[in-house]
Amino acid sequence: RSVEHAYSQEGGLAVLYGNIALDGCVVKTAGVDESIHVFEGNAKIFESQDSAVRGILADEVKAGDIVIIRYEGPKGGPGMQEMLYPTSYLKSKGLGKDCALLTDGRFSGGTSGLSIGHASPEAAAG
């Protein structure tokens, strides 16, 4: 596809910075519904992907929550496993457009929703 016929002028990814990700994090903007470009919510913190999945399936996560999954980065994981399960389960619970997900882990190209990954510094770095 040529630049003149690009899907978006900004591209499909953005690097964000803030108090949780001082060194930055990555969001796939192409997969985020415009209605949640600005998102505020209560943090639900999980120490692994497995505990996040258990929490989502047990209905501990509600609309408006921000699911934070720590210790899934290169050191903490180790190995940065793909965070597909939490996003899939949020969608299956009807929360895909009502929750955000932030992790120091990584996402695949098929991820949708407000899924922010590669948060740095990662939790295992202190």
PDB file of C-alpha atoms in Angstrom:
ATOM      1  CA  ARG A   1       0.000   0.000   0.000  1.00  0.00           C
ATOM      2  CA  SER A   2       1.413   3.387  -0.920  1.00  0.00           C
ATOM      3  CA  VAL A   3       1.749   6.326   1.494  1.00  0.00           C
ATOM      4  CA  GLU A   4      -0.916   8.185  -0.476  1.00  0.00           C
ATOM      5  CA  HIS A   5      -3.396   5.373   0.242  1.00  0.00           C
ATOM      6  CA  ALA A   6      -2.402   4.585   3.825  1.00  0.00           C
ATOM      7  CA  TYR A   7      -5.045   3.353   6.236  1.00  0.00           C
ATOM      8  CA  SER A   8      -4.041   6.079   8.678  1.00  0.00           C
ATOM      9  CA  GLN A   9      -1.768   9.105   8.562  1.00  0.00           C
ATOM     10  CA  GLU A  10      -0.387   8.352  12.035  1.00  0.00           C
ATOM     11  CA  GLY A  11       0.209   4.625  11.585  1.00  0.00           C
ATOM     12  CA  GLY A  12      -1.134   1.792  13.700  1.00  0.00           C
ATOM     13  CA  LEU A  13       1.103   2.080  16.782  1.00  0.00           C
ATOM     14  CA  ALA A  14       1.839   4.799  19.321  1.00  0.00           C
ATOM     15  CA  VAL A  15       4.375   5.109  22.125  1.00  0.00           C
ATOM     16  CA  LEU A  16       2.919   6.512  25.346  1.00  0.00           C
ATOM     17  CA  TYR A  17       4.695   7.849  28.438  1.00  0.00           C
ATOM     18  CA  GLY A  18       3.390   8.366  31.950  1.00  0.00           C
ATOM     19  CA  ASN A  19       3.846   7.708  35.639  1.00  0.00           C
ATOM     20  CA  ILE A  20       3.507   3.925  35.219  1.00  0.00           C
ATOM     21  CA  ALA A  21       5.643   3.700  32.073  1.00  0.00           C
ATOM     22  CA  LEU A  22       8.360   6.312  32.539  1.00  0.00           C
ATOM     23  CA  ASP A  23      10.390   4.840  29.679  1.00  0.00           C
ATOM     24  CA  GLY A  24       7.316   4.310  27.516  1.00  0.00           C
ATOM     25  CA  CYS A  25       4.822   1.674  26.445  1.00  0.00           C
ATOM     26  CA  VAL A  26       3.176   0.710  23.152  1.00  0.00           C
ATOM     27  CA  VAL A  27      -0.476   0.735  22.113  1.00  0.00           C
ATOM     28  CA  LYS A  28      -1.836  -0.605  18.848  1.00  0.00           C
ATOM     29  CA  THR A  29      -3.998   2.406  18.014  1.00  0.00           C
ATOM     30  CA  ALA A  30      -5.550   0.661  15.026  1.00  0.00           C
ATOM     31  CA  GLY A  31      -7.327  -1.746  17.400  1.00  0.00           C
ATOM     32  CA  VAL A  32      -8.709   0.858  19.821  1.00  0.00           C
ATOM     33  CA  ASP A  33     -12.304   2.004  19.438  1.00  0.00           C
ATOM     34  CA  GLU A  34     -12.500   5.793  19.242  1.00  0.00           C
ATOM     35  CA  SER A  35     -14.944   5.843  22.174  1.00  0.00           C
ATOM     36  CA  ILE A  36     -12.116   4.817  24.543  1.00  0.00           C
ATOM     37  CA  HIS A  37      -9.266   7.012  23.289  1.00  0.00           C
ATOM     38  CA  VAL A  38      -9.546   8.692  26.698  1.00  0.00           C
ATOM     39  CA  PHE A  39      -9.999   6.161  29.494  1.00  0.00           C
ATOM     40  CA  GLU A  40     -10.168   6.495  33.273  1.00  0.00           C
ATOM     41  CA  GLY A  41     -10.885   3.635  35.617  1.00  0.00           C
ATOM     42  CA  ASN A  42     -10.019   1.675  38.720  1.00  0.00           C
ATOM     43  CA  ALA A  43      -6.854  -0.437  38.581  1.00  0.00           C
ATOM     44  CA  LYS A  44      -7.137  -4.193  39.069  1.00  0.00           C
ATOM     45  CA  ILE A  45      -3.577  -5.404  39.572  1.00  0.00           C
ATOM     46  CA  PHE A  46      -2.495  -8.963  38.822  1.00  0.00           C
ATOM     47  CA  GLU A  47       1.004 -10.392  39.275  1.00  0.00           C
ATOM     48  CA  SER A  48       0.855 -12.707  36.234  1.00  0.00           C
ATOM     49  CA  GLN A  49      -1.137 -13.487  33.115  1.00  0.00           C
ATOM     50  CA  ASP A  50      -2.534 -16.606  34.800  1.00  0.00           C
ATOM     51  CA  SER A  51      -3.855 -14.668  37.802  1.00  0.00           C
ATOM     52  CA  ALA A  52      -5.379 -12.060  35.472  1.00  0.00           C
ATOM     53  CA  VAL A  53      -7.172 -14.764  33.494  1.00  0.00           C
ATOM     54  CA  ARG A  54      -8.505 -16.282  36.731  1.00  0.00           C
ATOM     55  CA  GLY A  55      -9.725 -12.842  37.844  1.00  0.00           C
ATOM     56  CA  ILE A  56     -11.419 -12.094  34.530  1.00  0.00           C
ATOM     57  CA  LEU A  57     -13.145 -15.486  34.425  1.00  0.00           C
ATOM     58  CA  ALA A  58     -14.247 -15.109  38.078  1.00  0.00           C
ATOM     59  CA  ASP A  59     -15.904 -11.753  37.225  1.00  0.00           C
ATOM     60  CA  GLU A  60     -13.493  -9.780  39.426  1.00  0.00           C
ATOM     61  CA  VAL A  61     -13.015  -7.356  36.521  1.00  0.00           C
ATOM     62  CA  LYS A  62     -15.889  -4.969  35.798  1.00  0.00           C
ATOM     63  CA  ALA A  63     -16.645  -2.428  33.090  1.00  0.00           C
ATOM     64  CA  GLY A  64     -14.474   0.634  33.625  1.00  0.00           C
ATOM     65  CA  ASP A  65     -11.561  -1.275  35.168  1.00  0.00           C
ATOM     66  CA  ILE A  66      -7.957  -1.122  34.018  1.00  0.00           C
ATOM     67  CA  VAL A  67      -6.401  -4.581  34.179  1.00  0.00           C
ATOM     68  CA  ILE A  68      -2.721  -4.262  35.068  1.00  0.00           C
ATOM     69  CA  ILE A  69      -0.623  -7.396  34.566  1.00  0.00           C
ATOM     70  CA  ARG A  70       2.852  -7.195  36.084  1.00  0.00           C
ATOM     71  CA  TYR A  71       5.923  -9.436  35.863  1.00  0.00           C
ATOM     72  CA  GLU A  72       5.410 -10.563  32.249  1.00  0.00           C
ATOM     73  CA  GLY A  73       8.322  -8.629  30.705  1.00  0.00           C
ATOM     74  CA  PRO A  74      11.637 -10.106  29.502  1.00  0.00           C
ATOM     75  CA  LYS A  75      12.995 -10.518  33.063  1.00  0.00           C
ATOM     76  CA  GLY A  76       9.772 -11.159  34.943  1.00  0.00           C
ATOM     77  CA  GLY A  77       8.047 -13.540  32.513  1.00  0.00           C
ATOM     78  CA  PRO A  78      10.615 -14.624  31.665  1.00  0.00           C
ATOM     79  CA  GLY A  79      10.509 -14.456  27.929  1.00  0.00           C
ATOM     80  CA  MET A  80       7.542 -12.145  27.318  1.00  0.00           C
ATOM     81  CA  GLN A  81       4.781 -14.610  26.545  1.00  0.00           C
ATOM     82  CA  GLU A  82       1.969 -13.244  24.416  1.00  0.00           C
ATOM     83  CA  MET A  83      -0.922 -11.650  26.358  1.00  0.00           C
ATOM     84  CA  LEU A  84      -3.639 -12.979  24.050  1.00  0.00           C
ATOM     85  CA  TYR A  85      -5.638 -14.818  26.731  1.00  0.00           C
ATOM     86  CA  PRO A  86      -6.541 -11.804  28.886  1.00  0.00           C
ATOM     87  CA  THR A  87      -7.697  -9.758  25.890  1.00  0.00           C
ATOM     88  CA  SER A  88      -9.676 -12.697  24.504  1.00  0.00           C
ATOM     89  CA  TYR A  89     -11.396 -13.331  27.825  1.00  0.00           C
ATOM     90  CA  LEU A  90     -12.221  -9.642  28.276  1.00  0.00           C
ATOM     91  CA  LYS A  91     -13.887  -9.715  24.853  1.00  0.00           C
ATOM     92  CA  SER A  92     -15.747 -12.944  25.671  1.00  0.00           C
ATOM     93  CA  LYS A  93     -17.131 -11.283  28.819  1.00  0.00           C
ATOM     94  CA  GLY A  94     -18.359  -8.311  26.754  1.00  0.00           C
ATOM     95  CA  LEU A  95     -15.716  -6.002  28.256  1.00  0.00           C
ATOM     96  CA  GLY A  96     -13.583  -5.442  25.153  1.00  0.00           C
ATOM     97  CA  LYS A  97     -14.658  -1.808  24.798  1.00  0.00           C
ATOM     98  CA  ASP A  98     -15.243  -1.211  28.508  1.00  0.00           C
ATOM     99  CA  CYS A  99     -11.852  -2.091  30.021  1.00  0.00           C
ATOM    100  CA  ALA A 100      -8.218  -1.259  29.404  1.00  0.00           C
ATOM    101  CA  LEU A 101      -5.276  -3.608  29.806  1.00  0.00           C
ATOM    102  CA  LEU A 102      -1.729  -2.527  30.670  1.00  0.00           C
ATOM    103  CA  THR A 103       1.226  -4.900  30.955  1.00  0.00           C
ATOM    104  CA  ASP A 104       4.985  -5.089  30.742  1.00  0.00           C
ATOM    105  CA  GLY A 105       4.398  -8.125  28.519  1.00  0.00           C
ATOM    106  CA  ARG A 106       3.703  -8.162  24.789  1.00  0.00           C
ATOM    107  CA  PHE A 107       0.750  -8.506  22.429  1.00  0.00           C
ATOM    108  CA  SER A 108       0.341 -10.101  19.027  1.00  0.00           C
ATOM    109  CA  GLY A 109      -0.750  -8.289  15.902  1.00  0.00           C
ATOM    110  CA  GLY A 110      -4.269  -9.674  16.359  1.00  0.00           C
ATOM    111  CA  THR A 111      -4.887  -7.855  19.636  1.00  0.00           C
ATOM    112  CA  SER A 112      -7.749  -5.387  19.779  1.00  0.00           C
ATOM    113  CA  GLY A 113      -9.172  -3.115  22.430  1.00  0.00           C
ATOM    114  CA  LEU A 114      -7.254  -0.727  24.647  1.00  0.00           C
ATOM    115  CA  SER A 115      -4.298  -3.074  25.174  1.00  0.00           C
ATOM    116  CA  ILE A 116      -1.060  -1.379  26.169  1.00  0.00           C
ATOM    117  CA  GLY A 117       2.104  -3.460  26.309  1.00  0.00           C
ATOM    118  CA  HIS A 118       5.866  -3.305  26.722  1.00  0.00           C
ATOM    119  CA  ALA A 119       5.486  -0.963  29.730  1.00  0.00           C
ATOM    120  CA  SER A 120       8.960   0.091  30.749  1.00  0.00           C
ATOM    121  CA  PRO A 121      10.598  -0.166  33.138  1.00  0.00           C
ATOM    122  CA  GLU A 122       9.116  -3.612  33.656  1.00  0.00           C
ATOM    123  CA  ALA A 123       7.947  -4.630  37.138  1.00  0.00           C
ATOM    124  CA  ALA A 124      10.837  -7.082  37.634  1.00  0.00           C
ATOM    125  CA  ALA A 125      13.325  -4.237  37.159  1.00  0.00           C
ATOM    126  CA  GLY A 126      12.153  -2.710  40.437  1.00  0.00           C
TER     127      GLY A 126
END
